[in-house]
Amino acid sequence: MLRIGLTGGIGSGKTTVARIFETLGIPVYYADDAAKRLMNQDPALRTALIETFGPLCYKEGVLDRSYLASLVFEDESKREQLNQLVHPATIADANEWLSKQQAPYALREAALLFESGAAEGLDYVIGVSAPAALRLQRVMQRDQLSEAAVKKRMATQLQDAIKLKLCDFVIVNDERVALLPQVLDLHEKLTALAAQPMPH
Ligand code: ATP
């Protein structure tokens, strides 16, 4: 089974694209959801987070995401500390999950696929591309955030131009080029690649 990464900047439409692949029967690992689950449920990770960021990270035993976000988006070294705790736990969890899937290929969706080191160990990576102005509008609307807050999050990610150069395939999600034919085309390509004896 091929292991395929799916990445793109915040608001590019990774989740939207991943949902289409799911309708085609392709299993998808959502790294953000998994990280959230692990931060709540993995005892070693919980202990490490409390030791690093203090007991206020959890409110009545549940991770206080907005508190943690407010800490790390203001401070790069704190963000790195958080990533160093959460990324290895998520990568290990994803690998375990991937090893159990029964499909020609499975997707691992993550915004920070290259930044976290998660791209290593994947056979191919798909990038989702959308203009920055559109991504900004989408996230402001979806998350009810100010322009400044979204721009701050965007600044913590690899620039799209760099990220997309590292991808093997690119899906354009600019609300001009139709999404569905691009996904169907890629699904066909990946299914064919998965049927070959050796990837690459
Ligand atoms: P994040 O990195 O923040 O998780 P994402 O890359 O997964 O974002 P989505 O959540 O898929 O992006 O999309 C961001 C918002 O834009 C969502 O509200 C989604 O419904 C909307 N959106 C994405 N693609 C399209 C499209 N082609 N047409 C209209 N709306 C879209």
mmCIF file of C-alpha atoms in Angstrom, residues 4-161:
data_model
loop_
_atom_site.group_PDB
_atom_site.id
_atom_site.type_symbol
_atom_site.label_atom_id
_atom_site.label_comp_id
_atom_site.label_asym_id
_atom_site.label_seq_id
_atom_site.Cartn_x
_atom_site.Cartn_y
_atom_site.Cartn_z
ATOM 1 C CA ILE A 4 0.638 9.480 0.421
ATOM 2 C CA GLY A 5 0.970 12.850 2.121
ATOM 3 C CA LEU A 6 -1.598 15.599 1.579
ATOM 4 C CA THR A 7 -0.484 19.078 2.497
ATOM 5 C CA GLY A 8 -0.979 22.759 1.775
ATOM 6 C CA GLY A 9 -1.114 26.063 3.587
ATOM 7 C CA ILE A 10 -3.785 26.915 6.135
ATOM 8 C CA GLY A 11 -7.124 27.272 4.351
ATOM 9 C CA SER A 12 -5.856 25.785 1.090
ATOM 10 C CA GLY A 13 -8.560 23.122 1.253
ATOM 11 C CA LYS A 14 -6.650 20.036 2.434
ATOM 12 C CA THR A 15 -9.598 18.746 4.440
ATOM 13 C CA THR A 16 -12.037 19.464 1.613
ATOM 14 C CA VAL A 17 -9.823 17.494 -0.800
ATOM 15 C CA ALA A 18 -9.277 14.685 1.730
ATOM 16 C CA ARG A 19 -13.049 14.266 2.124
ATOM 17 C CA ILE A 20 -13.374 13.728 -1.622
ATOM 18 C CA PHE A 21 -10.707 11.004 -1.502
ATOM 19 C CA GLU A 22 -12.643 9.425 1.380
ATOM 20 C CA THR A 23 -15.754 9.218 -0.778
ATOM 21 C CA LEU A 24 -13.616 7.176 -3.217
ATOM 22 C CA GLY A 25 -12.865 4.694 -0.423
ATOM 23 C CA ILE A 26 -9.408 6.020 0.413
ATOM 24 C CA PRO A 27 -8.563 6.044 4.130
ATOM 25 C CA VAL A 28 -7.364 9.397 5.471
ATOM 26 C CA TYR A 29 -5.370 10.137 8.614
ATOM 27 C CA TYR A 30 -6.049 13.690 9.797
ATOM 28 C CA ALA A 31 -2.908 14.760 11.656
ATOM 29 C CA ASP A 32 -4.558 17.736 13.384
ATOM 30 C CA ASP A 33 -7.407 15.663 14.789
ATOM 31 C CA ALA A 34 -4.973 12.953 15.827
ATOM 32 C CA ALA A 35 -2.712 15.470 17.573
ATOM 33 C CA LYS A 36 -5.719 16.820 19.464
ATOM 34 C CA ARG A 37 -6.750 13.301 20.491
ATOM 35 C CA LEU A 38 -3.221 12.359 21.561
ATOM 36 C CA MET A 39 -2.791 15.556 23.585
ATOM 37 C CA ASN A 40 -5.955 14.622 25.464
ATOM 38 C CA GLN A 41 -5.412 10.885 25.782
ATOM 39 C CA ASP A 42 -1.722 9.985 25.625
ATOM 40 C CA PRO A 43 -0.561 10.019 29.280
ATOM 41 C CA ALA A 44 3.131 10.648 28.470
ATOM 42 C CA LEU A 45 2.252 13.548 26.184
ATOM 43 C CA ARG A 46 -0.126 15.064 28.759
ATOM 44 C CA THR A 47 2.570 14.961 31.423
ATOM 45 C CA ALA A 48 5.141 16.512 29.090
ATOM 46 C CA LEU A 49 2.739 19.321 28.101
ATOM 47 C CA ILE A 50 1.936 20.164 31.721
ATOM 48 C CA GLU A 51 5.631 20.141 32.613
ATOM 49 C CA THR A 52 6.458 22.422 29.692
ATOM 50 C CA PHE A 53 3.485 24.786 29.536
ATOM 51 C CA GLY A 54 1.949 24.558 32.997
ATOM 52 C CA PRO A 55 -1.284 23.118 34.387
ATOM 53 C CA LEU A 56 -3.483 25.719 32.630
ATOM 54 C CA CYS A 57 -3.071 23.689 29.403
ATOM 55 C CA TYR A 58 -5.882 21.499 30.705
ATOM 56 C CA LYS A 59 -9.236 22.744 31.925
ATOM 57 C CA GLU A 60 -11.090 20.108 33.936
ATOM 58 C CA GLY A 61 -8.866 17.477 32.365
ATOM 59 C CA VAL A 62 -9.544 18.573 28.785
ATOM 60 C CA LEU A 63 -6.892 20.248 26.655
ATOM 61 C CA ASP A 64 -7.465 24.007 26.460
ATOM 62 C CA ARG A 65 -6.547 24.484 22.818
ATOM 63 C CA SER A 66 -7.122 28.218 22.711
ATOM 64 C CA TYR A 67 -4.920 28.780 25.778
ATOM 65 C CA LEU A 68 -2.147 26.694 24.256
ATOM 66 C CA ALA A 69 -2.573 28.427 20.884
ATOM 67 C CA SER A 70 -2.326 31.841 22.546
ATOM 68 C CA LEU A 71 0.980 30.775 24.148
ATOM 69 C CA VAL A 72 2.618 29.289 21.083
ATOM 70 C CA PHE A 73 1.536 31.725 18.407
ATOM 71 C CA GLU A 74 3.156 34.536 20.382
ATOM 72 C CA ASP A 75 6.451 32.758 20.964
ATOM 73 C CA GLU A 76 8.474 30.851 18.417
ATOM 74 C CA SER A 77 10.555 28.895 20.931
ATOM 75 C CA LYS A 78 7.377 27.728 22.704
ATOM 76 C CA ARG A 79 5.942 26.702 19.349
ATOM 77 C CA GLU A 80 9.036 24.665 18.640
ATOM 78 C CA GLN A 81 8.815 23.028 22.060
ATOM 79 C CA LEU A 82 5.200 22.091 21.388
ATOM 80 C CA ASN A 83 6.030 20.704 17.950
ATOM 81 C CA GLN A 84 8.896 18.674 19.360
ATOM 82 C CA LEU A 85 6.502 17.015 21.767
ATOM 83 C CA VAL A 86 3.472 16.560 19.535
ATOM 84 C CA HIS A 87 4.967 15.737 16.121
ATOM 85 C CA PRO A 88 6.872 12.563 17.064
ATOM 86 C CA ALA A 89 3.811 11.232 18.914
ATOM 87 C CA THR A 90 1.587 11.952 15.898
ATOM 88 C CA ILE A 91 4.054 10.479 13.388
ATOM 89 C CA ALA A 92 4.305 7.257 15.402
ATOM 90 C CA ASP A 93 0.518 7.081 15.697
ATOM 91 C CA ALA A 94 0.092 7.736 11.950
ATOM 92 C CA ASN A 95 2.588 5.029 11.039
ATOM 93 C CA GLU A 96 0.759 2.527 13.202
ATOM 94 C CA TRP A 97 -2.537 3.543 11.617
ATOM 95 C CA LEU A 98 -1.096 3.391 8.072
ATOM 96 C CA SER A 99 0.258 -0.102 8.665
ATOM 97 C CA LYS A 100 -3.292 -1.313 9.365
ATOM 98 C CA GLN A 101 -5.012 0.113 6.273
ATOM 99 C CA GLN A 102 -6.296 -2.088 3.494
ATOM 100 C CA ALA A 103 -6.485 0.013 0.327
ATOM 101 C CA PRO A 104 -4.285 0.648 -2.717
ATOM 102 C CA TYR A 105 -3.086 3.797 -0.967
ATOM 103 C CA ALA A 106 -3.847 5.856 2.129
ATOM 104 C CA LEU A 107 -3.504 9.572 2.821
ATOM 105 C CA ARG A 108 -1.916 11.424 5.700
ATOM 106 C CA GLU A 109 -3.280 14.954 5.785
ATOM 107 C CA ALA A 110 -1.126 17.533 7.578
ATOM 108 C CA ALA A 111 -0.418 21.253 7.239
ATOM 109 C CA LEU A 112 3.135 20.868 8.549
ATOM 110 C CA LEU A 113 4.048 17.728 6.645
ATOM 111 C CA PHE A 114 7.514 18.913 5.632
ATOM 112 C CA GLU A 115 8.162 21.108 8.677
ATOM 113 C CA SER A 116 7.463 18.214 11.083
ATOM 114 C CA GLY A 117 9.541 15.594 9.307
ATOM 115 C CA ALA A 118 6.382 13.574 8.611
ATOM 116 C CA ALA A 119 7.046 13.600 4.859
ATOM 117 C CA GLU A 120 9.880 11.148 5.361
ATOM 118 C CA GLY A 121 8.551 7.651 5.045
ATOM 119 C CA LEU A 122 5.854 8.671 2.577
ATOM 120 C CA ASP A 123 5.913 7.499 -1.040
ATOM 121 C CA TYR A 124 4.424 10.624 -2.614
ATOM 122 C CA VAL A 125 3.095 13.981 -1.482
ATOM 123 C CA ILE A 126 0.114 15.893 -2.863
ATOM 124 C CA GLY A 127 0.023 19.667 -2.366
ATOM 125 C CA VAL A 128 -3.182 21.696 -2.342
ATOM 126 C CA SER A 129 -2.699 25.169 -3.706
ATOM 127 C CA ALA A 130 -4.834 28.286 -3.348
ATOM 128 C CA PRO A 131 -3.972 31.999 -3.489
ATOM 129 C CA ALA A 132 -2.996 33.487 -0.116
ATOM 130 C CA ALA A 133 -5.777 36.098 -0.233
ATOM 131 C CA LEU A 134 -8.398 33.383 -0.706
ATOM 132 C CA ARG A 135 -6.906 31.241 2.065
ATOM 133 C CA LEU A 136 -7.003 34.248 4.369
ATOM 134 C CA GLN A 137 -10.683 34.906 3.617
ATOM 135 C CA ARG A 138 -11.620 31.244 4.044
ATOM 136 C CA VAL A 139 -9.982 30.860 7.434
ATOM 137 C CA MET A 140 -11.273 34.214 8.743
ATOM 138 C CA GLN A 141 -14.776 33.084 7.819
ATOM 139 C CA ARG A 142 -14.452 29.448 8.956
ATOM 140 C CA ASP A 143 -12.816 30.166 12.319
ATOM 141 C CA GLN A 144 -14.209 33.662 12.965
ATOM 142 C CA LEU A 145 -10.677 35.025 13.323
ATOM 143 C CA SER A 146 -9.297 38.478 12.592
ATOM 144 C CA GLU A 147 -7.099 39.093 9.572
ATOM 145 C CA ALA A 148 -4.107 39.646 11.878
ATOM 146 C CA ALA A 149 -4.687 36.352 13.715
ATOM 147 C CA VAL A 150 -4.841 34.346 10.484
ATOM 148 C CA LYS A 151 -1.780 36.114 9.072
ATOM 149 C CA LYS A 152 0.123 35.197 12.217
ATOM 150 C CA ARG A 153 -0.743 31.524 11.715
ATOM 151 C CA MET A 154 0.177 31.716 8.033
ATOM 152 C CA ALA A 155 3.576 33.158 8.937
ATOM 153 C CA THR A 156 4.434 30.066 10.999
ATOM 154 C CA GLN A 157 4.167 27.770 7.959
ATOM 155 C CA LEU A 158 6.564 27.174 5.082
ATOM 156 C CA GLN A 159 5.717 29.477 2.189
ATOM 157 C CA ASP A 160 3.367 27.876 -0.319
ATOM 158 C CA ALA A 161 5.762 28.371 -3.213
#
